[in-house]
Coordinates of C-alpha atoms and ligand atoms in Angstrom, one line a residue:
M256 CA 0.0 0.0 0.0
A257 CA 1.3 3.5 -0.9
A258 CA 2.5 5.5 2.1
S259 CA 1.2 9.1 2.5
S260 CA 3.5 11.4 0.6
E261 CA 3.1 14.5 2.8
V262 CA 3.5 15.5 6.4
M263 CA 0.0 16.2 7.8
P264 CA -0.8 19.3 9.9
A265 CA -1.3 18.5 13.6
S266 CA -5.0 19.0 13.5
S267 CA -5.4 16.2 10.9
E268 CA -4.8 13.5 13.5
S269 CA -7.4 14.9 15.8
I270 CA -10.0 15.1 13.0
V271 CA -9.4 11.4 12.2
L272 CA -10.0 10.5 15.9
R273 CA -13.1 12.6 16.0
L274 CA -14.4 10.9 12.8
F275 CA -13.8 7.6 14.5
E276 CA -15.6 8.6 17.7
V277 CA -18.7 9.7 15.8
D278 CA -18.8 6.5 13.8
A279 CA -18.0 8.1 10.5
V280 CA -15.3 5.5 10.2
K281 CA -16.2 1.9 11.2
F282 CA -14.5 -1.4 11.3
G283 CA -16.2 -4.8 11.1
D284 CA -18.0 -6.7 8.3
F285 CA -20.0 -4.5 6.0
T286 CA -21.7 -5.6 2.8
L287 CA -21.1 -2.9 0.1
K288 CA -23.4 -2.0 -2.8
S289 CA -21.4 -4.4 -5.0
G290 CA -22.2 -7.3 -2.6
I291 CA -18.6 -7.5 -1.5
T292 CA -17.9 -7.7 2.3
S293 CA -15.5 -4.9 3.4
P294 CA -13.8 -4.7 6.8
V295 CA -14.0 -0.9 6.8
Y296 CA -16.9 1.5 6.2
F297 CA -17.0 5.3 5.9
D298 CA -20.3 7.0 6.6
L299 CA -19.4 10.7 6.5
R300 CA -23.0 11.7 6.3
V301 CA -23.0 11.8 10.1
M302 CA -20.8 14.9 10.0
I303 CA -23.9 17.1 9.5
S304 CA -24.7 16.4 13.1
F305 CA -21.3 17.8 14.2
P306 CA -21.0 21.3 12.7
Q307 CA -17.6 22.0 14.2
L308 CA -16.2 18.8 12.8
M309 CA -17.6 19.6 9.4
T310 CA -16.1 23.1 9.5
D311 CA -12.7 21.6 10.4
V312 CA -13.0 19.1 7.5
A313 CA -13.9 21.9 5.1
N314 CA -10.9 23.8 6.2
L315 CA -8.6 20.8 5.7
L316 CA -10.0 20.4 2.2
W317 CA -9.4 24.0 1.4
D318 CA -5.8 23.9 2.6
K319 CA -5.2 21.0 0.1
I320 CA -6.3 22.9 -3.0
S321 CA -5.6 26.6 -2.5
A322 CA -2.9 26.3 -5.2
S323 CA -5.3 25.0 -7.8
K324 CA -7.0 27.3 -10.2
F325 CA -10.7 27.4 -10.4
I326 CA -13.5 29.9 -10.3
S327 CA -16.3 27.8 -8.8
L328 CA -16.7 24.6 -6.8
C329 CA -19.2 21.8 -6.9
G330 CA -19.9 19.1 -4.2
V331 CA -20.7 15.6 -5.4
P332 CA -24.2 15.0 -4.1
Y333 CA -25.1 14.4 -1.3
T334 CA -22.5 14.0 1.4
A335 CA -20.1 16.6 0.0
L336 CA -22.8 19.3 -0.6
P337 CA -22.6 20.8 2.9
I338 CA -18.8 20.7 2.9
A339 CA -18.7 22.5 -0.4
T340 CA -21.1 25.0 0.9
L341 CA -18.9 25.8 3.9
M342 CA -15.8 26.1 1.6
S343 CA -17.8 28.4 -0.8
A344 CA -19.1 30.7 2.0
S345 CA -15.8 30.9 3.9
H346 CA -13.7 31.8 0.9
N347 CA -16.3 33.6 -1.2
I348 CA -16.0 31.2 -4.1
P349 CA -19.3 30.7 -6.1
M350 CA -20.8 27.3 -5.9
L351 CA -22.6 25.1 -8.5
I352 CA -24.9 22.3 -7.6
R353 CA -25.4 19.2 -9.8
R354 CA -28.8 17.7 -9.7
K355 CA -28.8 14.0 -9.6
E356 CA -31.7 13.9 -12.1
A357 CA -32.6 16.8 -14.4
K358 CA -35.9 18.4 -13.3
G359 CA -38.9 17.1 -15.3
Y360 CA -40.5 20.6 -15.2
G361 CA -39.5 24.2 -15.3
T362 CA -36.0 24.9 -16.6
K363 CA -34.8 21.3 -16.7
K364 CA -31.3 22.3 -15.4
L365 CA -28.7 19.7 -14.7
I366 CA -26.4 22.2 -13.1
E367 CA -27.8 25.0 -10.8
G368 CA -25.9 28.2 -10.3
I369 CA -24.3 30.8 -12.7
F370 CA -21.6 29.7 -15.1
R371 CA -20.0 30.4 -18.4
T372 CA -18.6 28.1 -21.1
G373 CA -15.0 27.4 -20.3
D374 CA -15.2 28.1 -16.5
V375 CA -13.1 25.8 -14.4
C376 CA -14.8 24.2 -11.5
L377 CA -13.3 22.3 -8.5
I378 CA -15.1 19.1 -7.5
V379 CA -15.4 18.4 -3.8
E380 CA -16.0 14.9 -2.6
D381 CA -16.0 13.0 0.8
V382 CA -14.6 9.6 -0.2
V383 CA -13.1 8.3 -3.5
S384 CA -13.0 4.6 -4.3
S385 CA -13.3 3.9 -8.1
G386 CA -13.6 7.7 -8.9
S387 CA -16.9 7.1 -10.7
S388 CA -18.9 9.6 -8.6
V389 CA -16.4 12.4 -9.3
L390 CA -16.4 11.4 -12.9
D391 CA -20.3 11.5 -13.1
T392 CA -20.3 15.0 -11.7
A393 CA -17.4 16.1 -14.0
E394 CA -19.4 14.7 -17.0
A395 CA -22.5 16.7 -15.9
L396 CA -20.5 19.9 -15.7
K397 CA -18.8 19.2 -19.0
S398 CA -22.2 18.7 -20.6
V399 CA -22.9 22.4 -19.9
G400 CA -19.4 23.6 -20.9
V401 CA -17.8 23.8 -17.5
L402 CA -14.3 22.3 -17.2
V403 CA -12.9 20.2 -14.3
T404 CA -9.2 19.8 -13.8
D405 CA -9.0 19.1 -10.1
A406 CA -11.0 17.3 -7.4
V407 CA -10.4 17.5 -3.7
V408 CA -11.5 14.6 -1.4
L409 CA -11.3 13.9 2.3
L410 CA -10.4 10.3 1.9
D411 CA -8.8 8.4 -1.0
R412 CA -9.4 4.7 -0.3
E413 CA -6.4 3.9 -2.5
Q414 CA -8.5 1.6 -4.7
G415 CA -7.5 3.0 -8.1
G416 CA -9.7 6.1 -8.2
R417 CA -6.8 8.5 -8.3
Q418 CA -5.4 6.7 -11.4
K419 CA -8.8 6.5 -13.1
L420 CA -9.3 10.3 -12.6
Q421 CA -5.8 11.1 -13.8
Q422 CA -6.6 9.1 -16.9
E423 CA -9.6 11.4 -17.5
G424 CA -7.5 14.5 -16.9
I425 CA -8.5 15.2 -13.3
T426 CA -5.9 15.6 -10.6
L427 CA -7.1 14.2 -7.2
H428 CA -6.0 16.0 -4.1
S429 CA -6.7 14.0 -1.0
V430 CA -6.4 15.0 2.7
F431 CA -6.1 11.4 3.9
T432 CA -5.4 8.1 2.3
M433 CA -6.6 4.8 3.8
T434 CA -3.1 4.2 5.0
D435 CA -3.1 7.5 6.9
I436 CA -6.3 6.6 8.6
L437 CA -5.0 3.2 9.7
T438 CA -1.7 4.6 10.9
I439 CA -3.4 7.3 13.0
L440 CA -5.9 5.0 14.5
K441 CA -3.4 2.4 15.3
G442 CA -1.0 5.0 16.8
A443 CA -3.8 6.2 19.0
G444 CA -4.5 2.7 20.2
K445 CA -7.9 2.5 18.6
L446 CA -7.1 -0.4 16.2
D447 CA -5.2 -3.6 16.8
S448 CA -2.6 -4.9 14.3
Q449 CA -4.9 -7.6 13.2
T450 CA -7.6 -5.2 12.0
V451 CA -5.0 -3.0 10.4
D452 CA -3.6 -6.0 8.5
K453 CA -7.1 -7.1 7.5
V454 CA -8.0 -3.7 6.0
A455 CA -4.6 -3.3 4.3
C456 CA -5.0 -6.8 2.7
Y457 CA -8.6 -6.0 1.6
I458 CA -7.5 -2.7 -0.1
E459 CA -4.6 -4.5 -1.7
H460 CA -6.8 -7.1 -3.2
N461 CA -9.8 -5.0 -4.2
R462 CA -8.5 -2.3 -6.5
F463 CA -10.6 -1.0 -9.3
Q464 CA -9.1 -1.2 -12.8
P465 CA -8.4 2.3 -14.1
D466 CA -10.0 1.5 -17.4
Q467 CA -13.4 0.5 -16.0
T468 CA -16.1 2.7 -14.7
V469 CA -18.0 0.0 -12.9
C470 CA -16.9 -2.0 -9.9
S471 CA -14.3 -4.5 -10.8
L472 CA -14.1 -6.1 -7.4
K473 CA -14.4 -9.7 -8.6
P474 CA -16.3 -12.1 -6.5
K475 CA -15.7 -15.9 -7.0
V476 CA -16.6 -17.0 -10.5
Y477 CA -18.2 -20.5 -10.6
D478 CA -18.7 -22.7 -13.6
Y479 CA -22.3 -23.2 -14.5
E480 CA -22.7 -26.8 -13.1
E481 CA -20.9 -25.9 -9.9
R482 CA -23.1 -22.8 -9.5
A483 CA -26.3 -24.8 -10.2
K484 CA -25.6 -26.9 -7.2
L485 CA -25.7 -23.8 -4.9
C486 CA -29.2 -22.9 -6.0
T487 CA -32.3 -24.0 -4.2
N488 CA -34.7 -22.3 -6.7
S489 CA -35.5 -24.9 -9.3
V490 CA -35.7 -22.4 -12.2
T491 CA -32.2 -21.0 -11.5
R492 CA -30.8 -24.5 -11.1
R493 CA -32.4 -25.7 -14.3
L494 CA -31.2 -22.6 -16.2
L495 CA -27.6 -23.0 -15.0
E496 CA -27.7 -26.7 -15.9
I497 CA -28.9 -25.9 -19.4
M498 CA -26.2 -23.2 -19.8
G499 CA -23.6 -25.8 -18.8
E500 CA -25.0 -28.6 -21.0
K501 CA -25.4 -26.4 -24.1
R502 CA -22.4 -24.2 -23.4
S503 CA -24.7 -21.2 -24.1
N504 CA -25.4 -18.0 -22.1
L505 CA -27.4 -16.7 -25.0
A506 CA -31.0 -15.7 -24.7
L507 CA -32.9 -15.1 -28.0
S508 CA -35.2 -12.1 -27.8
A509 CA -37.8 -13.3 -30.4
D510 CA -39.5 -10.0 -31.0
V511 CA -41.3 -11.0 -34.3
T512 CA -44.9 -10.3 -34.9
T513 CA -46.5 -13.4 -36.2
S514 CA -46.8 -16.9 -34.7
Q515 CA -45.3 -18.5 -37.8
E516 CA -42.2 -16.3 -37.7
L517 CA -41.8 -16.9 -34.0
L518 CA -42.1 -20.7 -34.2
Q519 CA -39.9 -21.0 -37.3
L520 CA -37.2 -18.7 -35.8
V521 CA -37.2 -20.6 -32.4
D522 CA -37.1 -24.0 -34.1
K523 CA -33.9 -23.0 -36.0
V524 CA -32.2 -21.0 -33.3
G525 CA -33.4 -23.1 -30.3
P526 CA -30.3 -25.4 -30.2
H527 CA -28.0 -22.5 -29.6
V528 CA -29.8 -20.7 -26.7
C529 CA -30.5 -21.3 -23.1
I530 CA -33.6 -19.0 -23.1
V531 CA -36.2 -17.8 -25.6
K532 CA -37.6 -14.4 -24.5
T533 CA -41.0 -13.4 -25.9
H534 CA -43.2 -10.3 -26.0
I535 CA -46.3 -12.3 -26.5
D536 CA -48.5 -9.2 -26.8
I537 CA -46.7 -8.1 -30.0
L538 CA -48.0 -11.2 -31.9
E539 CA -50.8 -10.2 -34.4
D540 CA -52.3 -13.7 -34.4
F541 CA -51.8 -15.1 -30.9
T542 CA -53.7 -18.2 -30.0
Q543 CA -53.1 -20.8 -27.2
E544 CA -51.7 -23.1 -29.9
T545 CA -48.8 -20.7 -30.4
V546 CA -47.6 -21.1 -26.8
T547 CA -48.4 -24.9 -26.8
K548 CA -46.1 -25.2 -29.8
L549 CA -43.5 -22.9 -28.2
S550 CA -43.5 -25.1 -25.1
Q551 CA -43.0 -28.2 -27.3
L552 CA -40.0 -26.5 -28.9
A553 CA -38.6 -25.6 -25.4
A554 CA -38.7 -29.3 -24.5
R555 CA -37.2 -30.4 -27.8
H556 CA -34.3 -27.9 -27.8
N557 CA -33.8 -27.7 -24.1
F558 CA -34.4 -24.0 -23.3
L559 CA -36.5 -22.0 -20.9
I560 CA -39.2 -19.5 -21.9
F561 CA -39.0 -16.0 -20.5
E562 CA -42.0 -13.7 -21.1
D563 CA -40.8 -10.2 -21.0
R564 CA -44.0 -8.7 -19.7
K565 CA -42.4 -6.2 -17.3
F566 CA -45.2 -6.3 -14.7
A567 CA -45.4 -3.0 -13.0
D568 CA -48.7 -2.6 -11.1
I569 CA -50.1 -3.3 -7.6
G570 CA -50.0 -6.9 -6.4
N571 CA -53.7 -7.6 -7.1
T572 CA -53.5 -6.4 -10.7
V573 CA -50.4 -8.2 -11.6
L574 CA -51.8 -11.4 -10.1
H575 CA -54.6 -11.3 -12.7
Q576 CA -52.4 -10.1 -15.5
F577 CA -50.0 -13.0 -14.9
G578 CA -52.5 -15.7 -13.9
G579 CA -55.3 -15.2 -16.4
G580 CA -56.5 -13.2 -19.3
M581 CA -56.0 -14.0 -23.0
Y582 CA -52.3 -14.8 -22.7
N583 CA -52.5 -16.8 -19.4
I584 CA -48.7 -16.3 -19.1
S585 CA -48.3 -18.4 -15.9
S586 CA -49.4 -21.5 -17.8
W587 CA -46.4 -21.5 -20.2
A588 CA -43.6 -19.1 -19.1
H589 CA -40.8 -20.4 -16.9
I590 CA -39.5 -16.8 -16.2
I591 CA -41.2 -13.5 -16.0
N592 CA -39.9 -10.0 -15.0
A593 CA -41.2 -7.0 -13.1
H594 CA -40.3 -3.5 -12.2
G595 CA -39.8 -2.8 -8.5
V596 CA -41.6 0.6 -8.8
P597 CA -44.9 -0.5 -7.1
G598 CA -42.9 -1.9 -4.1
P599 CA -42.8 -5.5 -2.9
G600 CA -46.5 -6.0 -3.5
V601 CA -45.8 -6.6 -7.2
V602 CA -43.5 -9.5 -6.3
H603 CA -45.9 -10.9 -3.8
G604 CA -48.8 -10.8 -6.3
L605 CA -46.7 -12.6 -9.0
R606 CA -45.5 -15.1 -6.4
E607 CA -49.0 -16.0 -5.4
V608 CA -49.6 -17.3 -8.9
G609 CA -46.2 -18.3 -10.1
A610 CA -44.4 -20.0 -7.2
S611 CA -46.4 -23.2 -7.1
K612 CA -46.0 -23.4 -10.9
G613 CA -42.2 -23.4 -10.7
C614 CA -41.9 -19.9 -12.3
G615 CA -39.1 -17.5 -11.4
C616 CA -39.1 -13.7 -11.6
L617 CA -36.4 -11.2 -12.6
L618 CA -36.4 -7.7 -11.3
I619 CA -35.5 -4.9 -13.6
A620 CA -32.7 -3.2 -11.7
E621 CA -31.1 -1.4 -14.6
M622 CA -32.1 -0.8 -18.3
S623 CA -30.1 -0.6 -21.5
S624 CA -31.8 2.5 -23.0
A625 CA -30.3 5.9 -22.9
G626 CA -31.5 8.3 -20.2
N627 CA -33.4 5.5 -18.3
L628 CA -34.2 6.2 -14.6
A629 CA -33.3 2.8 -13.2
T630 CA -30.0 3.9 -11.7
G631 CA -28.3 4.7 -8.3
D632 CA -30.5 4.4 -5.3
Y633 CA -33.3 2.8 -7.4
T634 CA -31.0 0.0 -8.5
T635 CA -29.8 -0.5 -4.9
A636 CA -33.4 -0.7 -3.6
T637 CA -34.3 -3.2 -6.3
V638 CA -31.4 -5.5 -5.3
S639 CA -32.7 -5.3 -1.7
M640 CA -36.2 -6.2 -2.8
A641 CA -34.7 -9.3 -4.6
E642 CA -32.8 -10.3 -1.5
A643 CA -35.9 -10.1 0.6
N644 CA -37.8 -12.4 -1.9
K645 CA -35.2 -14.9 -2.8
D646 CA -37.5 -17.8 -3.0
F647 CA -39.2 -16.3 -6.1
V648 CA -36.9 -13.6 -7.5
I649 CA -34.1 -15.4 -9.4
G650 CA -32.1 -12.4 -10.5
F651 CA -32.0 -9.2 -12.5
I652 CA -32.3 -7.5 -15.8
S653 CA -29.2 -5.3 -15.5
V654 CA -26.2 -4.0 -17.4
N655 CA -23.8 -4.6 -14.6
N656 CA -23.2 -7.3 -12.0
L657 CA -25.1 -6.1 -8.9
T658 CA -24.4 -8.7 -6.3
S659 CA -21.8 -11.3 -5.7
D660 CA -24.5 -13.8 -4.5
P661 CA -24.1 -16.7 -7.0
T662 CA -27.7 -17.7 -6.7
F663 CA -28.9 -14.6 -8.5
I664 CA -28.7 -14.5 -12.3
H665 CA -27.9 -11.3 -14.2
M666 CA -29.4 -11.0 -17.7
T667 CA -28.3 -8.1 -20.0
P668 CA -30.2 -6.8 -23.0
G669 CA -28.7 -4.4 -25.5
V670 CA -26.1 -6.7 -27.0
Q671 CA -24.7 -6.7 -30.5
L672 CA -21.3 -7.8 -31.8
T673 CA -20.2 -4.2 -32.1
A674 CA -21.2 -1.5 -29.6
G675 CA -23.5 1.3 -30.7
Q676 CA -27.1 2.7 -30.4
D677 CA -30.3 2.5 -32.4
S678 CA -32.4 5.5 -33.4
L679 CA -34.7 5.1 -30.4
G680 CA -32.2 5.1 -27.6
Q681 CA -31.3 1.4 -27.4
Q682 CA -27.6 1.2 -26.4
Y683 CA -25.5 -1.9 -27.4
L684 CA -22.6 -3.4 -25.7
T685 CA -20.5 -6.4 -26.9
P686 CA -20.7 -9.9 -25.4
S687 CA -17.2 -9.6 -23.9
E688 CA -18.0 -6.2 -22.3
V689 CA -21.2 -7.6 -20.8
I690 CA -19.9 -11.0 -19.7
T691 CA -16.2 -10.6 -19.1
N692 CA -15.9 -7.0 -17.9
R693 CA -19.2 -6.4 -16.3
G694 CA -19.8 -9.9 -14.8
S695 CA -23.3 -10.5 -16.2
D696 CA -24.4 -14.0 -16.8
I697 CA -26.6 -14.0 -19.9
I698 CA -26.7 -11.9 -23.1
I699 CA -30.1 -11.1 -24.5
V700 CA -30.0 -10.6 -28.3
G701 CA -32.9 -9.6 -30.5
R702 CA -32.3 -7.8 -33.8
G703 CA -28.7 -9.0 -33.8
I704 CA -30.1 -12.5 -34.6
Y705 CA -33.6 -12.2 -36.1
E706 CA -32.7 -9.4 -38.5
A707 CA -29.5 -11.1 -39.6
K708 CA -29.4 -12.5 -43.1
D709 CA -28.8 -15.9 -41.6
P710 CA -30.2 -16.0 -38.0
V711 CA -28.8 -19.4 -37.3
E712 CA -25.3 -18.3 -38.2
A713 CA -25.7 -15.1 -36.2
A714 CA -27.0 -17.1 -33.2
K715 CA -23.9 -19.4 -33.4
Q716 CA -21.7 -16.4 -33.4
F717 CA -23.4 -14.9 -30.4
Q718 CA -23.3 -18.2 -28.6
L719 CA -19.6 -18.6 -29.2
A720 CA -18.8 -14.9 -28.3
G721 CA -20.9 -15.1 -25.1
Y722 CA -19.4 -18.4 -24.0
D723 CA -15.8 -17.4 -24.8
A724 CA -16.4 -14.3 -22.8
F725 CA -17.5 -16.4 -19.8
V726 CA -14.5 -18.7 -20.1
A727 CA -12.3 -15.6 -20.2
R728 CA -13.8 -14.4 -16.9
L729 CA -13.5 -17.8 -15.3
T730 CA -9.9 -18.1 -16.4
E731 CA -9.1 -14.5 -15.2
F732 CA -10.5 -15.4 -11.8
M733 CA -8.7 -18.7 -11.6
T734 CA -5.3 -17.1 -12.5
S735 CA -5.7 -14.0 -10.3
Ligands
S5P1089 O1 -33.4 -2.5 -20.4 C1 -33.9 -3.3 -21.2 C2 -34.7 -4.4 -20.8 C3 -35.2 -5.3 -21.8 S1 -36.0 -6.7 -21.2 N1 -33.6 -3.2 -22.5 C4 -34.1 -4.0 -23.5 O2 -33.8 -3.9 -24.7 N2 -34.9 -5.1 -23.1 C5 -35.5 -6.0 -24.1 O3 -34.5 -6.7 -24.8 C6 -36.3 -5.3 -25.2 O4 -37.7 -5.2 -24.9 C7 -36.1 -6.2 -26.4 O5 -37.1 -7.2 -26.4 C8 -34.7 -6.8 -26.2 C9 -33.6 -6.1 -26.9 O6 -33.8 -6.3 -28.3 P1 -32.6 -5.8 -29.4 O7 -33.3 -6.0 -30.7 O8 -32.3 -4.4 -29.1 O9 -31.5 -6.8 -29.2

């Protein structure tokens, strides 16, 4: 671990001790958003209850950057906002505020405050791990023409954020590194050597790669058969077994509009996929015979059927939408999906119908389309909802790996052999980006297959690319 490069002013030490006393720095076992267990946790939000401490922290941050050139400052929401406010008021430097979401009414501003194109703004942050929060704020400022060359942070966790930011042209000034915190707390008798070693070891082994914006903390990677044995949910187990048997992590999104096209496509492509995903309500000529034949193809070619109905209503309504009506989805789909927006009632309603029929549900935690709102706290809350309903929720629609729990499946739509975007906001990533780099399990491919000149050849290509990407992730894990 890198040692701190500068001598710290005397007051720095007392501030670390006070942060420790108010539980802003905690040691133990903490599950992070990524699902990884960390032996150290920083919750600097508590500082707002200790105004003197917050003022002292703001002063320390200011001392770090007085040499940098900027004409405004902007705190990363939310923890750093009051700190930035104190710095702004004490030194008479104008402040900008970045909205986490642009307002849907009025002026629709992403950045509040007065600025001109070419202004240089300093970013203020409490803790930097991967650097992605600072980068998000820098991007938002850049989108309105404001430049960012420097960021100041109270704590650099030494997990690669500094390097990542440097790569993007932002110099990080940190008051403390994780090493400083450990040294001070150990010196003051607050931590024993065992804890210090444990944290040092954790940091050493959990660095973010500078070329990635998402968490690259890699949990154990299982092969499909090994992972199937860990699953108690019969749908997840069966799916992983199929993935192992067929060497396929490919889901066909069969978004065609007639029953004949659907059944012909599925019959040809079926041998190469682990899942066929339908939007049954886009068929012009749906009859029960369509799904009877689809189920026969599922048995013949050994895949599961996923109806992409995206349920999003109160429990009582989704119960009827899933369990009856013209499509009677629960009678033929192995997997369905739902938005978490209505709260856990949506899962409970679907479970009432689906659990006894051996159906599993995916929650839509992230989406592939540009500007979608399933991000940040919403995504985190969706993962919690899944964890609370593990008997029925089998995983996520997402574009990143959201939990290290191997019994949850991640399925990612928006996949083509080359990255890009369609004219309606769909964003495409490649199989290797999705499976190797982002740690998802299944690629969902629609137009990349059914619009290809030869859908079978295209499916084979995606099957190979997806499986190779999985083997690359497995190999990387085994050799790291
Ligand atoms: O965020 C999402 C979630 C889903 S399920 N983005 C998506 O594109 N989907 C679905 O995946 C979408 O409804 C479509 O059926 C498929 C992607 O199709 P493609 O033609 O763009 O590959």
